[in-house]
XYZ file of C-alpha atoms in Angstrom:
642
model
C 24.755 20.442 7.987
C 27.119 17.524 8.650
C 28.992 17.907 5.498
C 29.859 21.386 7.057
C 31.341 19.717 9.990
C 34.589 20.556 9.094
C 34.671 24.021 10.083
C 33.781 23.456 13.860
C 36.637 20.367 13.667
C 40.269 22.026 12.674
C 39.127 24.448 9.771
C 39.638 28.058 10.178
C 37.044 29.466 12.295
C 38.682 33.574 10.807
C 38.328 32.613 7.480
C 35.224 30.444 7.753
C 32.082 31.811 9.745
C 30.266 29.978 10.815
C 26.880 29.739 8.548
C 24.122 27.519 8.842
C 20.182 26.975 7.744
C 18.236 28.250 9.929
C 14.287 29.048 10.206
C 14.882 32.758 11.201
C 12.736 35.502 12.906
C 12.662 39.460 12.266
C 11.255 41.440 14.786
C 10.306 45.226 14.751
C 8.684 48.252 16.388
C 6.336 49.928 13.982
C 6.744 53.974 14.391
C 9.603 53.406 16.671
C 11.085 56.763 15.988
C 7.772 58.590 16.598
C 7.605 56.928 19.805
C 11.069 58.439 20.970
C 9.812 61.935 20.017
C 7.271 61.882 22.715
C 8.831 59.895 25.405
C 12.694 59.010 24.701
C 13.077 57.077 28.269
C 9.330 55.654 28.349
C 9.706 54.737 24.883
C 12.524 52.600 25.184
C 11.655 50.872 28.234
C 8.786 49.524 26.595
C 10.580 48.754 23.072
C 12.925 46.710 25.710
C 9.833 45.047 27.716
C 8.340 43.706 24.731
C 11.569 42.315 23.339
C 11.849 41.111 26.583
C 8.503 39.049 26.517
C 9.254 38.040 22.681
C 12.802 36.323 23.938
C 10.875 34.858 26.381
C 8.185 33.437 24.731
C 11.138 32.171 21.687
C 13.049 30.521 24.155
C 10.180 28.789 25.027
C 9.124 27.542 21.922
C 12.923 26.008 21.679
C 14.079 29.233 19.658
C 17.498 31.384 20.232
C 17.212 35.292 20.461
C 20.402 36.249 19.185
C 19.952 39.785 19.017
C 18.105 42.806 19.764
C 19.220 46.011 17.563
C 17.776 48.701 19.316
C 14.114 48.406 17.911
C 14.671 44.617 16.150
C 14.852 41.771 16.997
C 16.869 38.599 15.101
C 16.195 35.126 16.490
C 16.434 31.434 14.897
C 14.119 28.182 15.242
C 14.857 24.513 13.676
C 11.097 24.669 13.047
C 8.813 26.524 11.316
C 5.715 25.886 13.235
C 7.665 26.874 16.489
C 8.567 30.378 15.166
C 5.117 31.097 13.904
C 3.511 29.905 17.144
C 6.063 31.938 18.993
C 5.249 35.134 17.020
C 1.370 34.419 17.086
C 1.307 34.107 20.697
C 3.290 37.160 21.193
C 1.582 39.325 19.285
C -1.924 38.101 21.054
C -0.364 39.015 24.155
C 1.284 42.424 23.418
C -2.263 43.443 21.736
C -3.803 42.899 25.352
C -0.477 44.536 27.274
C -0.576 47.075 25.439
C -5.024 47.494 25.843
C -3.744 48.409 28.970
C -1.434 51.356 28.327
C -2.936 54.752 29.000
C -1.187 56.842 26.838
C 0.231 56.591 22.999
C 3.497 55.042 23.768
C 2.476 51.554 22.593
C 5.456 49.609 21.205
C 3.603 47.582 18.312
C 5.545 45.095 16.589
C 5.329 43.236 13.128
C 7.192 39.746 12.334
C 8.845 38.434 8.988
C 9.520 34.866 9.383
C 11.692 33.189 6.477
C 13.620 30.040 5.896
C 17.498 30.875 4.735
C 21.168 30.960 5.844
C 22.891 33.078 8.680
C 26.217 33.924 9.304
C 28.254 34.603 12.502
C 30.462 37.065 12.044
C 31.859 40.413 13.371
C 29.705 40.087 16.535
C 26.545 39.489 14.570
C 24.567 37.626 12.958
C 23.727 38.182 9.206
C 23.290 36.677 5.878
C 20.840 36.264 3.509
C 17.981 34.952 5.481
C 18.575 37.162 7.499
C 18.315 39.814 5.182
C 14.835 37.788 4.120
C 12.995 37.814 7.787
C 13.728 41.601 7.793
C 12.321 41.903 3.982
C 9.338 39.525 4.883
C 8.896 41.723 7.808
C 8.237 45.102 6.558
C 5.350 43.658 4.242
C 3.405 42.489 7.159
C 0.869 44.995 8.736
C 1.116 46.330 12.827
C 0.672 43.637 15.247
C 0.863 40.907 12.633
C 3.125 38.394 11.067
C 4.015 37.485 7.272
C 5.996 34.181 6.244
C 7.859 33.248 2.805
C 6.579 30.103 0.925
C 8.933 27.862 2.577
C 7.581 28.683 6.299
C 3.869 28.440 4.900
C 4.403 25.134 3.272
C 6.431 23.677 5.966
C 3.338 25.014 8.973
C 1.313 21.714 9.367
C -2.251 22.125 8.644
C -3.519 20.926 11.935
C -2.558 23.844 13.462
C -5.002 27.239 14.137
C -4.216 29.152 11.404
C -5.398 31.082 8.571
C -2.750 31.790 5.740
C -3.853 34.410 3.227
C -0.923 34.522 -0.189
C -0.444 37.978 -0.509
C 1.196 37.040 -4.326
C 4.866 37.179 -5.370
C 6.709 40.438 -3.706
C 9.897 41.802 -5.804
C 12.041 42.603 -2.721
C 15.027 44.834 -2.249
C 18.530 42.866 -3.051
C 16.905 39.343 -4.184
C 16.672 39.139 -7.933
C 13.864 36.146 -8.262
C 10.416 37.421 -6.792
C 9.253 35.860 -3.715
C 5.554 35.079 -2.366
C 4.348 35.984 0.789
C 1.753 34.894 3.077
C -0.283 36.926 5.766
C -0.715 34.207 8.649
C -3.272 34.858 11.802
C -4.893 33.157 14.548
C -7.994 31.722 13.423
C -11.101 33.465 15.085
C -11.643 32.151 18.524
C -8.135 30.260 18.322
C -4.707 30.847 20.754
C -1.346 29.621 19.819
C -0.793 25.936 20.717
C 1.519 25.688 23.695
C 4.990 25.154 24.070
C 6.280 22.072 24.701
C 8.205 21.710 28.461
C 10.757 20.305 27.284
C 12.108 22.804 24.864
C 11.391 25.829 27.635
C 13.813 23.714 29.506
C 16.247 23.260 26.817
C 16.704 26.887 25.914
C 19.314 28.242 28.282
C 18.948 32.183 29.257
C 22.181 33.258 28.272
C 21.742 32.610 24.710
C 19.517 35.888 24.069
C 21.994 37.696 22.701
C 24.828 35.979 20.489
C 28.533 35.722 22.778
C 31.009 38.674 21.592
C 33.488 36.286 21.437
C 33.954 32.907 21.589
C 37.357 30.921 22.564
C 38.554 28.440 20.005
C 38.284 25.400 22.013
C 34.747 26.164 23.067
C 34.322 26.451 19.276
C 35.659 23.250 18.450
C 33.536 21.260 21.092
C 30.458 22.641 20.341
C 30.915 22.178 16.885
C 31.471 17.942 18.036
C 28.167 18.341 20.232
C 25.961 20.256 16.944
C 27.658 17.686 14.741
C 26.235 14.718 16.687
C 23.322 15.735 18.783
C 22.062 17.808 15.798
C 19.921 19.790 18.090
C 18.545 21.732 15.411
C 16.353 18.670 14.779
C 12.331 19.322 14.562
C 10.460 17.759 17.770
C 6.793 16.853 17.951
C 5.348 15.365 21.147
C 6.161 11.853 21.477
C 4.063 9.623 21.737
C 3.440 6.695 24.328
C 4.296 3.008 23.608
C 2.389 2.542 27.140
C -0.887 4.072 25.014
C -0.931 2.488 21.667
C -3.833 1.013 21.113
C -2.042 -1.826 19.034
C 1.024 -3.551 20.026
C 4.284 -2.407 17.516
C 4.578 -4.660 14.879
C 8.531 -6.275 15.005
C 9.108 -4.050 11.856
C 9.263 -0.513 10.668
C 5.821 0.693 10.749
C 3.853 3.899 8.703
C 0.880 5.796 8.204
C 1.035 8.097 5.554
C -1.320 10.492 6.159
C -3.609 12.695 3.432
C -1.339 15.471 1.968
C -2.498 19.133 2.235
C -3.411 20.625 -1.151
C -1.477 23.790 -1.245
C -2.617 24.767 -4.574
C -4.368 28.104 -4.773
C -7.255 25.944 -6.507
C -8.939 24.106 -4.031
C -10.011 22.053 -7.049
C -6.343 20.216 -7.021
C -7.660 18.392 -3.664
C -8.216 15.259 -5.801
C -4.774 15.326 -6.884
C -2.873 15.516 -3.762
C -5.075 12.883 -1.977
C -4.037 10.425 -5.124
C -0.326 11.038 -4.222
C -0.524 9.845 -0.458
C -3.029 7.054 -1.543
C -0.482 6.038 -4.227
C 2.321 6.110 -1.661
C 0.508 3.961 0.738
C -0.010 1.207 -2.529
C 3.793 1.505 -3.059
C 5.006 1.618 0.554
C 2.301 -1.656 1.271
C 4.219 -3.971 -1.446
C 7.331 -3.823 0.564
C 8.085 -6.545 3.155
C 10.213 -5.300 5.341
C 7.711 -2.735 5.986
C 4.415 -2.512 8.221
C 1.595 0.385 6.318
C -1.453 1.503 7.488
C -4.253 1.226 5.102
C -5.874 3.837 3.150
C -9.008 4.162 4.965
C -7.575 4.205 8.249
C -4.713 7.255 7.369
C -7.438 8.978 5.579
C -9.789 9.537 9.152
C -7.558 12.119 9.765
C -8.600 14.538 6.679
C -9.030 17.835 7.068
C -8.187 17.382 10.883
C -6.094 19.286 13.120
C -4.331 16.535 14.881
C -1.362 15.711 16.429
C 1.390 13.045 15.168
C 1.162 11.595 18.721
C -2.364 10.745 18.577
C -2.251 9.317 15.155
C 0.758 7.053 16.348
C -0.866 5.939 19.584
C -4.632 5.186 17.643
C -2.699 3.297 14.627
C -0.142 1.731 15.940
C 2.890 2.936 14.220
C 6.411 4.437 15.149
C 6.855 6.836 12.070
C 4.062 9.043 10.365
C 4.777 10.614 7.187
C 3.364 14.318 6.365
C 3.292 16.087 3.348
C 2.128 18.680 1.041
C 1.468 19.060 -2.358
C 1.602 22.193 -4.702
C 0.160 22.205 -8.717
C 0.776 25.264 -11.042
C 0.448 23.995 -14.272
C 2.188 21.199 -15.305
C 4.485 21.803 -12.369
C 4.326 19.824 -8.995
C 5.679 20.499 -5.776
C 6.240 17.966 -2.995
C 6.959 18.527 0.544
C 7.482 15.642 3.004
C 8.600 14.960 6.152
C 8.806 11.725 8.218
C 8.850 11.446 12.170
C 9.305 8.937 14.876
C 6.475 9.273 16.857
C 8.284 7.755 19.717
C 10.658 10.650 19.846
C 8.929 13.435 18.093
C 12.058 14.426 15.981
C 11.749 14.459 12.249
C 14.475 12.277 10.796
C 13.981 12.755 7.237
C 12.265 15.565 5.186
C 12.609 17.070 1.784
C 11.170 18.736 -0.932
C 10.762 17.644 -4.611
C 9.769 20.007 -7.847
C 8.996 18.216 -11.348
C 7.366 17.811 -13.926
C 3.925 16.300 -14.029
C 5.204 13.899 -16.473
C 7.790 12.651 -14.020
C 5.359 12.140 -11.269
C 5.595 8.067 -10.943
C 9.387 8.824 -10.616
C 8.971 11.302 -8.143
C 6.572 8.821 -6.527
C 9.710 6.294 -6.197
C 12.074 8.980 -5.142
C 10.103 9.516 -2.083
C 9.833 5.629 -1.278
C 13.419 5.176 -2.081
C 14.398 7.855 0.863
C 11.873 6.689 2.863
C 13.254 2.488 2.650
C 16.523 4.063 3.058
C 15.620 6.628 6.656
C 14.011 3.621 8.085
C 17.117 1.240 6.578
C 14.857 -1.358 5.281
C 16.449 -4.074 2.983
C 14.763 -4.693 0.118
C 14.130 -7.946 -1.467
C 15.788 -8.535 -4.865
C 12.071 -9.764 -5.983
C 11.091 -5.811 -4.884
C 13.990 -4.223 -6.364
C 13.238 -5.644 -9.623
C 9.787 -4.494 -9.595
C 10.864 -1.089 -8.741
C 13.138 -1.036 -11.317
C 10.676 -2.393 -13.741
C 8.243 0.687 -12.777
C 5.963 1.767 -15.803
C 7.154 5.919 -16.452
C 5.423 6.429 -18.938
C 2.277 8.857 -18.396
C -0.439 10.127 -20.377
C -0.833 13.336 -18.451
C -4.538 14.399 -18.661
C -5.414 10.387 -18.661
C -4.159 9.806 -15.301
C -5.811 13.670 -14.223
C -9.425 12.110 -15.244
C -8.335 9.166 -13.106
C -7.711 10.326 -10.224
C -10.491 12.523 -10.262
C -12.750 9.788 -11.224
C -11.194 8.033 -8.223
C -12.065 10.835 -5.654
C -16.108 10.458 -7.069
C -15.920 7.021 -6.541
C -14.819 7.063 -2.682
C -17.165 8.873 -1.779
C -20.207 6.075 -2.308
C -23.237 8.029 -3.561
C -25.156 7.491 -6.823
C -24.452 11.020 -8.077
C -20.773 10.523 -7.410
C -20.761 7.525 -8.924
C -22.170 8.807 -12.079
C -19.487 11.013 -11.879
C -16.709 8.842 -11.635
C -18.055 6.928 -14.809
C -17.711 9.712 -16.869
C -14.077 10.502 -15.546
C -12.978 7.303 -15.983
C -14.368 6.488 -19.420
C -12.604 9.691 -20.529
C -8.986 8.396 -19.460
C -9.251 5.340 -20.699
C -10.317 7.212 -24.034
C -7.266 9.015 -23.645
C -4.993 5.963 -22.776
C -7.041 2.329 -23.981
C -4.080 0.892 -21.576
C -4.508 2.982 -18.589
C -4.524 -0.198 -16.142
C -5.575 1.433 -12.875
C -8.825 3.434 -14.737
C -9.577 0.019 -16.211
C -9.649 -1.749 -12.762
C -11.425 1.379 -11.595
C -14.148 1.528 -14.150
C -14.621 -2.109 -13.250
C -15.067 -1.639 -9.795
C -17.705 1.075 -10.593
C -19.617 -1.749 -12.474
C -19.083 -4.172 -9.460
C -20.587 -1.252 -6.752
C -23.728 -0.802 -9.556
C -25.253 -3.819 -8.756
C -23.805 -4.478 -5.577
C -24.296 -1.565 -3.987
C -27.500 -0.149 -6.193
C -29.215 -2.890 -7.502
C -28.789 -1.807 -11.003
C -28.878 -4.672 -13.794
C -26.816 -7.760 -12.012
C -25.578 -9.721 -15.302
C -24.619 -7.012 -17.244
C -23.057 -4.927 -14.710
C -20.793 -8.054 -13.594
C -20.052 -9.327 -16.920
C -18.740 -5.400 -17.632
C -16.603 -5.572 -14.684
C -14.860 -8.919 -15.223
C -14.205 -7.662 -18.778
C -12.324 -4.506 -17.418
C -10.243 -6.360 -15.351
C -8.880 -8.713 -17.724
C -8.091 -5.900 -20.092
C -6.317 -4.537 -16.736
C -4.416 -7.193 -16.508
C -3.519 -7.599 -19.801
C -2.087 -4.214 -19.560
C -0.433 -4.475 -16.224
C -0.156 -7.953 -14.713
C 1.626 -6.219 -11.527
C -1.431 -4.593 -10.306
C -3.388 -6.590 -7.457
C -6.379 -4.515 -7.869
C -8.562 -6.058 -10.872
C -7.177 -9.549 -9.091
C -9.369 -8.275 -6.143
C -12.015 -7.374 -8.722
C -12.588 -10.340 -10.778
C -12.485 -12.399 -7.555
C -15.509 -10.727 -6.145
C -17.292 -10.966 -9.414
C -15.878 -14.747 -9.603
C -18.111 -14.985 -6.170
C -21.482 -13.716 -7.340
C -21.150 -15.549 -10.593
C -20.715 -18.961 -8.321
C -17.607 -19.714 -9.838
C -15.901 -20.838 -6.312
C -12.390 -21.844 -8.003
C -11.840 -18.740 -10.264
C -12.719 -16.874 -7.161
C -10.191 -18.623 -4.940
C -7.444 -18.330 -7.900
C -7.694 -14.734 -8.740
C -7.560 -13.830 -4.490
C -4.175 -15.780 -4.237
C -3.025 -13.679 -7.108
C -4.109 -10.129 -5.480
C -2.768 -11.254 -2.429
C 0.861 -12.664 -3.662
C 1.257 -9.038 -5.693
C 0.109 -6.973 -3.039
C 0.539 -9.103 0.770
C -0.691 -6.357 3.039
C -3.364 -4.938 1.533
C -6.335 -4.766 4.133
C -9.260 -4.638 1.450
C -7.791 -8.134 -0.239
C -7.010 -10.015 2.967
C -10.603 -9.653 3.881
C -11.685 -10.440 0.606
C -10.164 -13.434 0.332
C -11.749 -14.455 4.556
C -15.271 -13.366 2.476
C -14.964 -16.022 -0.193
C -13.459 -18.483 3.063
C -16.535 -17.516 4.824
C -18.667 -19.340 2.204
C -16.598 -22.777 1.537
C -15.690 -24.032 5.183
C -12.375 -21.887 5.774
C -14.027 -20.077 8.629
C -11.047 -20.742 11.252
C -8.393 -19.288 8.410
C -10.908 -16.400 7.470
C -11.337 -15.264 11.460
C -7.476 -14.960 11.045
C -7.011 -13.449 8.010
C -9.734 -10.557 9.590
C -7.809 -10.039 12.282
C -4.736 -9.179 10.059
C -7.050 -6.449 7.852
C -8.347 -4.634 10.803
C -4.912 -4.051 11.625
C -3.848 -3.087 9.255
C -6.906 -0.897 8.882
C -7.977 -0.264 12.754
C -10.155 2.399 10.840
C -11.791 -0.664 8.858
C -15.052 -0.027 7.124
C -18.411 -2.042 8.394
C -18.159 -4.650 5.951
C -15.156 -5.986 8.182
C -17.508 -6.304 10.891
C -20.180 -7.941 9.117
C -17.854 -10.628 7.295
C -16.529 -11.337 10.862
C -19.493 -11.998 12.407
C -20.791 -14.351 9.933
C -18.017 -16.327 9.939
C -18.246 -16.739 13.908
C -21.954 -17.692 13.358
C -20.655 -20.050 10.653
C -18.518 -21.853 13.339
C -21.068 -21.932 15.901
C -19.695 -19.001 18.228
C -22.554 -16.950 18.129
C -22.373 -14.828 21.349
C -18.951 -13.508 19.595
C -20.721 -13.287 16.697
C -23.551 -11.262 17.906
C -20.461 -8.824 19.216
C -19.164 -7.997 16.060
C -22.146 -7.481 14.400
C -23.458 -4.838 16.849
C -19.742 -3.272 16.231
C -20.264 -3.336 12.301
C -24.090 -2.014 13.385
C -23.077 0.899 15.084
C -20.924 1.633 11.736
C -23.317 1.367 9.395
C -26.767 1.367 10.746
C -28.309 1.086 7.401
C -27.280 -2.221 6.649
C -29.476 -4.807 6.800
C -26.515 -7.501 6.966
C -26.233 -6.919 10.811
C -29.610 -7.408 12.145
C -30.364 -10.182 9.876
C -27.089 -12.250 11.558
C -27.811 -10.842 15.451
C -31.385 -12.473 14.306
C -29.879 -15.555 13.509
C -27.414 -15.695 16.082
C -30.188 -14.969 19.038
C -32.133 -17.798 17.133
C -30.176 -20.681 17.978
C -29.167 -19.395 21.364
C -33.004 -19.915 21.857
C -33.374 -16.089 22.730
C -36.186 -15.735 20.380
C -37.663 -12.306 21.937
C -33.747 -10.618 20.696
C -34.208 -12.793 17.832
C -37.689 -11.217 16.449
C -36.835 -7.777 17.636
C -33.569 -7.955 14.970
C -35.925 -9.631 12.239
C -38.267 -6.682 13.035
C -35.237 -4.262 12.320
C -34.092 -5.918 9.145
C -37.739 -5.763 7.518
C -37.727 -1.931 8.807
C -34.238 -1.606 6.721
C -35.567 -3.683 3.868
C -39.403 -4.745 3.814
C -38.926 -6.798 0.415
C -35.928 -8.744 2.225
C -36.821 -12.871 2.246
C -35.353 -15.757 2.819
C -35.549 -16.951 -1.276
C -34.034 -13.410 -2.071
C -31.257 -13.763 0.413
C -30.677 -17.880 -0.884
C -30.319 -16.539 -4.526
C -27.802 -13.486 -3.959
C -25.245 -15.597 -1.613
C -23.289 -17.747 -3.941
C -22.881 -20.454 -1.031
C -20.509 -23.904 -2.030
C -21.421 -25.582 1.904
C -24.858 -26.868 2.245
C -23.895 -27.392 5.392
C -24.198 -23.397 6.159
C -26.844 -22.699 3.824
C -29.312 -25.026 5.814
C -28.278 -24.009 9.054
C -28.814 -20.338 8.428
C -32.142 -20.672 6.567
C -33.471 -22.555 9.610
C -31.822 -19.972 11.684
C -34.104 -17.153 9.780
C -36.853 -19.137 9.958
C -36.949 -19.197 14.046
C -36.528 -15.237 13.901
C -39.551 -14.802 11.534
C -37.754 -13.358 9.139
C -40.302 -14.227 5.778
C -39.847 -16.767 3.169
């Protein structure tokens, strides 16, 4: 828009109209002709009331009626979701108006929403989009709205509605085809509300579009759309009052899950490893403060608002997107907004190849480093530039895939993600991040199912030294071969291999807490109660385990009423743990509470009946004696068995 700006600043408003891009609505009366026939005057008054009630109802949803053509309707929005709600709640309403009529003169209107340029000129307003809306329009049935693939890709998911593709439409003066979607209310649902603000903001007078307009006027309101830009999206802002975390002094992000807007639902795994990969990428810069994965990931398949992400996380800016796969072809949609504001100050839209997807990956981190002017080190812009392109395609598919299995914690999926991950990895022997995540897989079989402790760990370290040896970037199979460093009671390895995750990747939740979990063990309990604190805010969505490695350290440094606090927090997490009862036993111990102290023994037994104190002293790979004694003794007291 700005580099247009000339024309409202000295250019020649006669042989320039004025044009812009403009989310723009097309209104009509179904039958309107038949309607005349029985009732000319009856017939238009009501055509009239209900255009009435549709200006209305645009204006307040922050839109501009421009025209009314007899039985049409032309009107503009800066957002999609705003002309969609507009039309949704209209045609709800006119359905029960018009309930109400006794007789057949019911004006019944269908919408065609559509994303293009229009033109002031001669009076009027035309151009293409225009032309689109009204094309868009006359596919959609009576009392119901159809949208173009821009509006349905730009409609956030959160919101009530059901989008049915009615396929690519050849339509009248456009050469390319163009796809349409049917969008409704979803059963039960009514149109969000408007916000206040924009109801206040849209001024009566611009229904219609001014005959004529007076140079001068021209001029200055081309200086107050230059720099006020009030075509500029708007969410609800959120509260800085509210926030259930302080700001951080930096630019800070969540990146929520994108919506799969494949027709296969089946490509869900692949747009949930494009946010996840952004968070990884955003998280390595300095200047910048990311939510972690887990936390930005609560949201899936929600309807919620950017305000109430903001305020639960946090953060100033969220970043939405969508993601559409036909083929080898990829389409990204994004948009970032300051929550603090509610206006949208970057968003675009990306189409390549799948083959050019890590570059696409750094496009989108590259605009967002710039919106948020964040200065790079020349450490990170060497890395960026360094970047590994090339892709073996239907490697990195079985990846992610493999990846989705894997998050989701159950045996079956985890025999799942085995066989995805084995499969890239036959496809590309140097495919670092399946390596790491075949090794992790390893790690979880005997630490999360028991299964075959030496060979599962010595399998896991091996896959993350090939990982390495492929990519020595990565801070994941770092991460990895610490933890199995841990278990295999090799406390200096362990320690070595955390410092490295951490320098590659600073702000990663998942490795900060590792590294307080190998602390928690060798008498670094002060530094691991700090370096917690830093995961879980980074991750106020943090998993148990946070809870669990907290409290132990706080019964590790004698603070056990705090650490009988967390571990009722991790408790009411994960119930199924026997970590947390076995600590609250321990803690209630030696604050002499010994009723507390055998009811949590009781519970731990109930969650485990082989658990014993020899099992427990022959899984923990403990370096303080110092600990080990004092919690044995501590077990004892609560009756937990030897």
């Amino acid at each position: 828009m700005r580099r247009n700006a000339h024309l409202f600043l000295g250019g020649s408003v006669e042989e320039h109209p004025p044009r812009k891009l403009a989310v723009i609505l097309h209104a009509d009366v179904v039958g309107s002709t038949a309607l005349v026939r029985l009732n000319e005057t009856l017939a238009h008054e009501r055509i009239q009331d209900a255009f009435r009630r549709l200006s209305d109802l645009i204006e307040g949803y922050g839109g501009i009626a421009h025209e009314i053509r007899g039985d049409a309707l032309v009107a503009e929005f800066a957002r999609a979701s705003d002309a969609v709600c507009a039309a949704l709640s209209f045609q709800q309403s006119n359905s029960e108006h018009n309930a109400q009529l006794g007789d057949g003169i019911v004006p019944t209107v269908r919408v065609g929403i559509a994303l293009g340029e229009e033109v002031f000129a001669d009076d009027t307003v035309t151009g293409s989009g225009v032309v689109l809306a009204q094309r868009v329009e006359q596919l959609s049935e009576p009392g119901g709205v159809c949208v173009t693939a821009a509006i349905h890709e730009a409609i956030p998911q959160r919101l009530p509605f059901e989008q049915l593709s009615l396929g690519e439409r050849e339509l009248s003066g456009f050469e390319e085809p163009v796809r349409v979607y049917r969008v409704a209310l979803k059963p039960g649902a009514t149109a969000p509300e408007a916000d206040v603000g924009k109801r206040a903001q849209s001024a009566p007078g611009r229904r219609r579009i001014v005959a004529a307009i007076a140079a001068t006027a021209l001029i200055v309101a081309g200086v107050v759309v230059f720099w006020l830009e009030p075509w500029a999206p708007r969410e609800e802002p959120a509260s800085v009052e509210r926030m259930a975390f302080p700001l951080p002094d930096k630019p800070s992000i969540a990146v929520l899950p994108f919506t799969n807007m494949s027709d296969d639902p089946e490509q869900e795994y692949f747009a949930d490893g494009m946010a996840e990969d952004l968070i990884t990428d955003l998280s390595k810069i300095s200047g910048l403060f990311v939510i972690a994965r887990n936390s930005s990931f609560s949201y899936k398949g929600q309807s919620v608002k950017v305000r109430k992400v903001a305020e639960e996380l946090g953060v100033r800016y969220v970043l939405e997107g969508s993601v559409r796969r036909v083929g080898d072809q990829v389409r990204i949609n994004t948009q970032l907004i300051d929550a603090t504001t509610g206006g949208h100050i970057w968003a675009d839209r990306f189409d390549r190849s799948l083959t050019d997807i890590f570059k696409l990956q750094d496009e989108v981190v590259a605009n967002i480093v710039s919106a948020l002017a964040v200065e790079l080190t020349d450490k990170e812009k060497a890395a960026r530039k360094a970047r590994e392109q090339n892709l073996n395609l239907k490697a990195h598919e079985n990846y992610l895939r493999g990846r989705q299995h894997l998050e989701r914690f159950t045996a079956e999926d985890t025999a799942k993600a085995k066989e995805f991950f084995e499969t890239a990895i036959e496809l590309d022997p140097n495919h670092a991040q399946a390596l790491t995540a075949l090794g992790r897989l390893h790690y979880n079989q005997w630490n999360l199912w028991g299964e075959e402790r030496d060979k599962n760990l010595a399998r896991a370290l091996e896959l993350g030294q090939k990982s390495v040896a492929v990519d020595e970037t990565l801070a994941g199979p770092h991460l990895l071969m610490s933890q199995v460093y841990r278990f295999l009671f090799k406390k200096e390895q362990s320690e070595i291999e955390l410092k490295k995750a951490l320098a590659l990747d600073p702000k990663d939740a998942d490795t900060l807490a590792g590294l307080a979990d190998v602390l928690r063990f060798s008498g670094g309990a002060e530094q691991a109660v700090g370096l917690l604190q830093k995961a879980m805010r980074l991750d106020p969505f943090y998993p148990a385990w946070y809870e669990f490695h907290l409290g132990h350290v706080l019964f590790n440094s004698g603070r056990y009423e705090e650490a009988i606090t967390a571990l009722k927090r991790g408790a009411e997490r994960n119930s199924n743990y026997p970590a947390f009862p076995l600590f609250m036993a321990a803690s209630y111990a030696m604050l002499g509470r010994e009723k507390e102290a055998h009811e949590a023994a009781a519970e731990v037994l109930k969650i485990n009946p082989r658990f014993s104190i020899k099992a427990y002293t022959a899984y923990v790979p403990f370096t303080t004696k110092e600990y080990l004694d004092r919690e044995v003794s501590a077990f004892r007291k609560a009756g937990i068995p030897e």
